[in-house]
Amino acid sequence: MPPFEIRAGGDPGQMKNKKQSMADLKLRRLTELNLRLREDLDRPRVKVSEAAMGLINYTSTTKDFMVPQTWGAVDKREDPYAPQSNDRCCIIM
């Protein structure tokens, strides 16, 4: 018995169309991948040292209410995380 089977009744033109459509699909996928890779390549880059310095500058100049050890006690009116002392309450009926 041969290791492959010959199919009878197949249209050679249909077989060519199927191979052509598979080749078109593969070409389209490669073209899309190429486009995505080019977009990634064109994306602006920032050096790690510049990003680290920016992060250090931001954290040293921006007051963080969640770290009172660094910035000292925060007035309740300035702290957005402090519980609000309203006499109102929410009632769900």
Short mmCIF file of N, CA and C in Angstrom, two decimals:
data_model
loop_
_atom_site.label_atom_id
_atom_site.label_comp_id
_atom_site.label_asym_id
_atom_site.label_seq_id
_atom_site.Cartn_x
_atom_site.Cartn_y
_atom_site.Cartn_z
N MET A 1 0.85 -1.18 0.00
CA MET A 1 0.00 0.00 0.00
C MET A 1 0.89 1.24 0.00
N PRO A 2 0.61 2.22 -0.90
CA PRO A 2 1.44 3.43 -0.95
C PRO A 2 1.24 4.28 0.30
N PRO A 3 2.28 5.04 0.67
CA PRO A 3 2.17 5.89 1.87
C PRO A 3 1.22 7.07 1.68
N PHE A 4 0.79 7.34 0.46
CA PHE A 4 -0.16 8.42 0.23
C PHE A 4 -1.27 7.91 -0.65
N GLU A 5 -2.34 8.63 -0.67
CA GLU A 5 -3.51 8.20 -1.43
C GLU A 5 -3.80 9.22 -2.53
N ILE A 6 -4.06 8.72 -3.72
CA ILE A 6 -4.40 9.58 -4.84
C ILE A 6 -5.91 9.74 -4.86
N ARG A 7 -6.38 10.97 -4.83
CA ARG A 7 -7.82 11.21 -4.82
C ARG A 7 -8.31 11.30 -6.26
N ALA A 8 -9.37 10.63 -6.51
CA ALA A 8 -9.94 10.65 -7.85
C ALA A 8 -11.04 11.70 -7.92
N GLY A 9 -11.24 12.27 -9.10
CA GLY A 9 -12.36 13.17 -9.30
C GLY A 9 -12.09 14.60 -8.91
N GLY A 10 -10.87 14.96 -8.50
CA GLY A 10 -10.59 16.34 -8.12
C GLY A 10 -10.30 17.19 -9.34
N ASP A 11 -10.79 18.37 -9.33
CA ASP A 11 -10.56 19.30 -10.44
C ASP A 11 -9.20 19.96 -10.24
N PRO A 12 -8.26 19.84 -11.19
CA PRO A 12 -6.94 20.46 -11.02
C PRO A 12 -7.02 21.98 -10.90
N GLY A 13 -7.99 22.59 -11.56
CA GLY A 13 -8.15 24.05 -11.45
C GLY A 13 -8.56 24.45 -10.05
N GLN A 14 -9.41 23.65 -9.43
CA GLN A 14 -9.85 23.94 -8.06
C GLN A 14 -8.69 23.78 -7.09
N MET A 15 -7.83 22.77 -7.36
CA MET A 15 -6.68 22.55 -6.50
C MET A 15 -5.72 23.74 -6.58
N LYS A 16 -5.54 24.29 -7.80
CA LYS A 16 -4.68 25.46 -7.97
C LYS A 16 -5.25 26.67 -7.24
N ASN A 17 -6.57 26.85 -7.33
CA ASN A 17 -7.22 27.98 -6.64
C ASN A 17 -7.04 27.87 -5.14
N LYS A 18 -7.12 26.65 -4.61
CA LYS A 18 -6.97 26.45 -3.17
C LYS A 18 -5.54 26.78 -2.74
N LYS A 19 -4.57 26.32 -3.54
CA LYS A 19 -3.17 26.63 -3.22
C LYS A 19 -2.92 28.13 -3.32
N GLN A 20 -3.51 28.76 -4.33
CA GLN A 20 -3.33 30.21 -4.50
C GLN A 20 -3.95 30.97 -3.34
N SER A 21 -5.14 30.54 -2.89
CA SER A 21 -5.77 31.24 -1.77
C SER A 21 -4.97 31.04 -0.48
N MET A 22 -4.36 29.87 -0.30
CA MET A 22 -3.51 29.65 0.88
C MET A 22 -2.27 30.54 0.80
N ALA A 23 -1.70 30.67 -0.39
CA ALA A 23 -0.54 31.54 -0.56
C ALA A 23 -0.93 33.00 -0.31
N ASP A 24 -2.11 33.41 -0.78
CA ASP A 24 -2.57 34.79 -0.53
C ASP A 24 -2.78 35.03 0.95
N LEU A 25 -3.34 34.06 1.65
CA LEU A 25 -3.57 34.18 3.09
C LEU A 25 -2.24 34.31 3.82
N LYS A 26 -1.27 33.47 3.44
CA LYS A 26 0.04 33.53 4.08
C LYS A 26 0.71 34.88 3.81
N LEU A 27 0.59 35.37 2.57
CA LEU A 27 1.17 36.67 2.23
C LEU A 27 0.51 37.78 3.02
N ARG A 28 -0.81 37.74 3.17
CA ARG A 28 -1.52 38.77 3.93
C ARG A 28 -1.08 38.76 5.39
N ARG A 29 -0.93 37.57 5.97
CA ARG A 29 -0.49 37.48 7.37
C ARG A 29 0.91 38.04 7.54
N LEU A 30 1.80 37.70 6.62
CA LEU A 30 3.17 38.22 6.71
C LEU A 30 3.20 39.73 6.52
N THR A 31 2.37 40.24 5.63
CA THR A 31 2.30 41.69 5.41
C THR A 31 1.79 42.40 6.67
N GLU A 32 0.76 41.84 7.31
CA GLU A 32 0.24 42.43 8.55
C GLU A 32 1.28 42.39 9.66
N LEU A 33 2.00 41.27 9.77
CA LEU A 33 3.06 41.16 10.78
C LEU A 33 4.15 42.19 10.50
N ASN A 34 4.53 42.33 9.25
CA ASN A 34 5.54 43.31 8.87
C ASN A 34 5.09 44.72 9.25
N LEU A 35 3.83 45.04 9.00
CA LEU A 35 3.30 46.36 9.34
C LEU A 35 3.34 46.60 10.85
N ARG A 36 2.95 45.60 11.64
CA ARG A 36 2.99 45.74 13.10
C ARG A 36 4.42 45.94 13.59
N LEU A 37 5.35 45.19 13.02
CA LEU A 37 6.75 45.33 13.43
C LEU A 37 7.29 46.71 13.06
N ARG A 38 6.89 47.24 11.89
CA ARG A 38 7.33 48.59 11.51
C ARG A 38 6.75 49.64 12.46
N GLU A 39 5.49 49.46 12.86
CA GLU A 39 4.88 50.39 13.82
C GLU A 39 5.62 50.34 15.15
N ASP A 40 6.00 49.14 15.59
CA ASP A 40 6.77 49.02 16.83
C ASP A 40 8.12 49.71 16.70
N LEU A 41 8.73 49.56 15.55
CA LEU A 41 10.03 50.18 15.33
C LEU A 41 9.94 51.71 15.31
N ASP A 42 8.85 52.24 14.80
CA ASP A 42 8.67 53.70 14.71
C ASP A 42 8.23 54.33 16.03
N ARG A 43 7.82 53.52 17.00
CA ARG A 43 7.36 54.05 18.29
C ARG A 43 8.52 54.77 18.98
N PRO A 44 8.27 55.97 19.51
CA PRO A 44 9.35 56.70 20.19
C PRO A 44 9.83 55.95 21.43
N ARG A 45 11.12 55.96 21.63
CA ARG A 45 11.74 55.24 22.75
C ARG A 45 12.30 56.25 23.75
N VAL A 46 12.34 55.83 25.01
CA VAL A 46 12.92 56.64 26.07
C VAL A 46 13.99 55.78 26.74
N LYS A 47 15.15 56.35 26.94
CA LYS A 47 16.23 55.61 27.61
C LYS A 47 15.81 55.33 29.05
N VAL A 48 16.26 54.21 29.56
CA VAL A 48 15.91 53.80 30.92
C VAL A 48 16.40 54.83 31.93
N SER A 49 17.58 55.37 31.70
CA SER A 49 18.11 56.35 32.65
C SER A 49 17.23 57.61 32.70
N GLU A 50 16.71 58.03 31.52
CA GLU A 50 15.82 59.20 31.49
C GLU A 50 14.50 58.89 32.18
N ALA A 51 13.96 57.71 31.96
CA ALA A 51 12.70 57.33 32.60
C ALA A 51 12.88 57.24 34.12
N ALA A 52 14.01 56.70 34.56
CA ALA A 52 14.27 56.60 36.00
C ALA A 52 14.41 57.97 36.63
N MET A 53 15.10 58.88 35.95
CA MET A 53 15.24 60.23 36.49
C MET A 53 13.90 60.94 36.54
N GLY A 54 13.08 60.75 35.54
CA GLY A 54 11.75 61.34 35.56
C GLY A 54 10.91 60.81 36.70
N LEU A 55 11.00 59.52 36.96
CA LEU A 55 10.26 58.91 38.06
C LEU A 55 10.76 59.42 39.41
N ILE A 56 12.07 59.53 39.55
CA ILE A 56 12.64 60.06 40.80
C ILE A 56 12.21 61.51 41.01
N ASN A 57 12.26 62.32 39.96
CA ASN A 57 11.84 63.72 40.09
C ASN A 57 10.36 63.82 40.45
N TYR A 58 9.53 63.00 39.83
CA TYR A 58 8.10 63.04 40.13
C TYR A 58 7.83 62.66 41.58
N THR A 59 8.44 61.58 42.05
CA THR A 59 8.16 61.13 43.42
C THR A 59 8.74 62.06 44.47
N SER A 60 9.80 62.78 44.11
CA SER A 60 10.38 63.69 45.11
C SER A 60 9.69 65.05 45.13
N THR A 61 8.95 65.40 44.09
CA THR A 61 8.29 66.71 44.07
C THR A 61 6.77 66.63 44.23
N THR A 62 6.19 65.46 44.07
CA THR A 62 4.74 65.32 44.18
C THR A 62 4.39 64.77 45.55
N LYS A 63 3.54 65.50 46.25
CA LYS A 63 3.15 65.11 47.60
C LYS A 63 2.22 63.91 47.55
N ASP A 64 2.58 62.87 48.30
CA ASP A 64 1.79 61.66 48.35
C ASP A 64 1.16 61.55 49.73
N PHE A 65 -0.17 61.60 49.78
CA PHE A 65 -0.87 61.58 51.06
C PHE A 65 -0.84 60.21 51.71
N MET A 66 -0.48 59.19 50.96
CA MET A 66 -0.44 57.83 51.51
C MET A 66 0.89 57.54 52.22
N VAL A 67 1.85 58.46 52.14
CA VAL A 67 3.15 58.26 52.79
C VAL A 67 3.41 59.45 53.72
N PRO A 68 2.75 59.49 54.88
CA PRO A 68 2.93 60.63 55.78
C PRO A 68 4.32 60.65 56.43
N GLN A 69 5.02 59.52 56.46
CA GLN A 69 6.37 59.49 57.04
C GLN A 69 7.31 60.39 56.26
N THR A 70 7.10 60.50 54.99
CA THR A 70 7.98 61.31 54.15
C THR A 70 7.56 62.77 54.12
N TRP A 71 6.25 63.02 54.02
CA TRP A 71 5.76 64.38 53.81
C TRP A 71 5.19 65.01 55.07
N GLY A 72 5.14 64.29 56.17
CA GLY A 72 4.60 64.84 57.41
C GLY A 72 3.09 64.69 57.46
N ALA A 73 2.52 65.09 58.57
CA ALA A 73 1.08 64.96 58.76
C ALA A 73 0.34 65.86 57.77
N VAL A 74 -0.77 65.37 57.30
CA VAL A 74 -1.55 66.08 56.31
C VAL A 74 -2.82 66.58 56.96
N ASP A 75 -3.19 67.80 56.65
CA ASP A 75 -4.43 68.35 57.16
C ASP A 75 -5.60 67.56 56.57
N LYS A 76 -6.61 67.31 57.36
CA LYS A 76 -7.77 66.51 56.92
C LYS A 76 -8.48 67.13 55.72
N ARG A 77 -8.46 68.45 55.64
CA ARG A 77 -9.12 69.11 54.50
C ARG A 77 -8.36 68.91 53.20
N GLU A 78 -7.03 68.72 53.27
CA GLU A 78 -6.22 68.53 52.07
C GLU A 78 -6.16 67.08 51.63
N ASP A 79 -6.39 66.17 52.56
CA ASP A 79 -6.23 64.74 52.27
C ASP A 79 -7.46 64.19 51.54
N PRO A 80 -7.30 63.77 50.28
CA PRO A 80 -8.44 63.24 49.55
C PRO A 80 -8.84 61.84 50.02
N TYR A 81 -7.96 61.18 50.78
CA TYR A 81 -8.25 59.81 51.24
C TYR A 81 -8.85 59.77 52.64
N ALA A 82 -8.92 60.92 53.30
CA ALA A 82 -9.47 60.97 54.65
C ALA A 82 -10.98 60.74 54.58
N PRO A 83 -11.54 60.05 55.58
CA PRO A 83 -12.99 59.86 55.58
C PRO A 83 -13.70 61.20 55.72
N GLN A 84 -14.71 61.38 54.93
CA GLN A 84 -15.46 62.63 54.96
C GLN A 84 -16.41 62.62 56.15
N SER A 85 -16.40 63.71 56.90
CA SER A 85 -17.25 63.80 58.09
C SER A 85 -18.50 64.61 57.78
N ASN A 86 -19.35 64.07 56.93
CA ASN A 86 -20.62 64.72 56.63
C ASN A 86 -21.69 64.15 57.55
N ASP A 87 -22.65 64.98 57.87
CA ASP A 87 -23.73 64.49 58.70
C ASP A 87 -24.73 63.66 57.88
N ARG A 88 -24.56 63.73 56.59
CA ARG A 88 -25.45 62.96 55.72
C ARG A 88 -24.95 61.53 55.60
N CYS A 89 -25.88 60.67 55.31
CA CYS A 89 -25.50 59.30 55.04
C CYS A 89 -26.35 58.78 53.89
N CYS A 90 -25.93 57.73 53.34
CA CYS A 90 -26.64 57.16 52.20
C CYS A 90 -27.55 56.05 52.71
N ILE A 91 -28.80 56.12 52.34
CA ILE A 91 -29.77 55.11 52.75
C ILE A 91 -30.28 54.42 51.49
N ILE A 92 -30.18 53.12 51.49
CA ILE A 92 -30.68 52.34 50.35
C ILE A 92 -32.00 51.73 50.77
N MET A 93 -33.02 51.98 49.97
CA MET A 93 -34.32 51.41 50.29
C MET A 93 -34.64 50.29 49.35
#
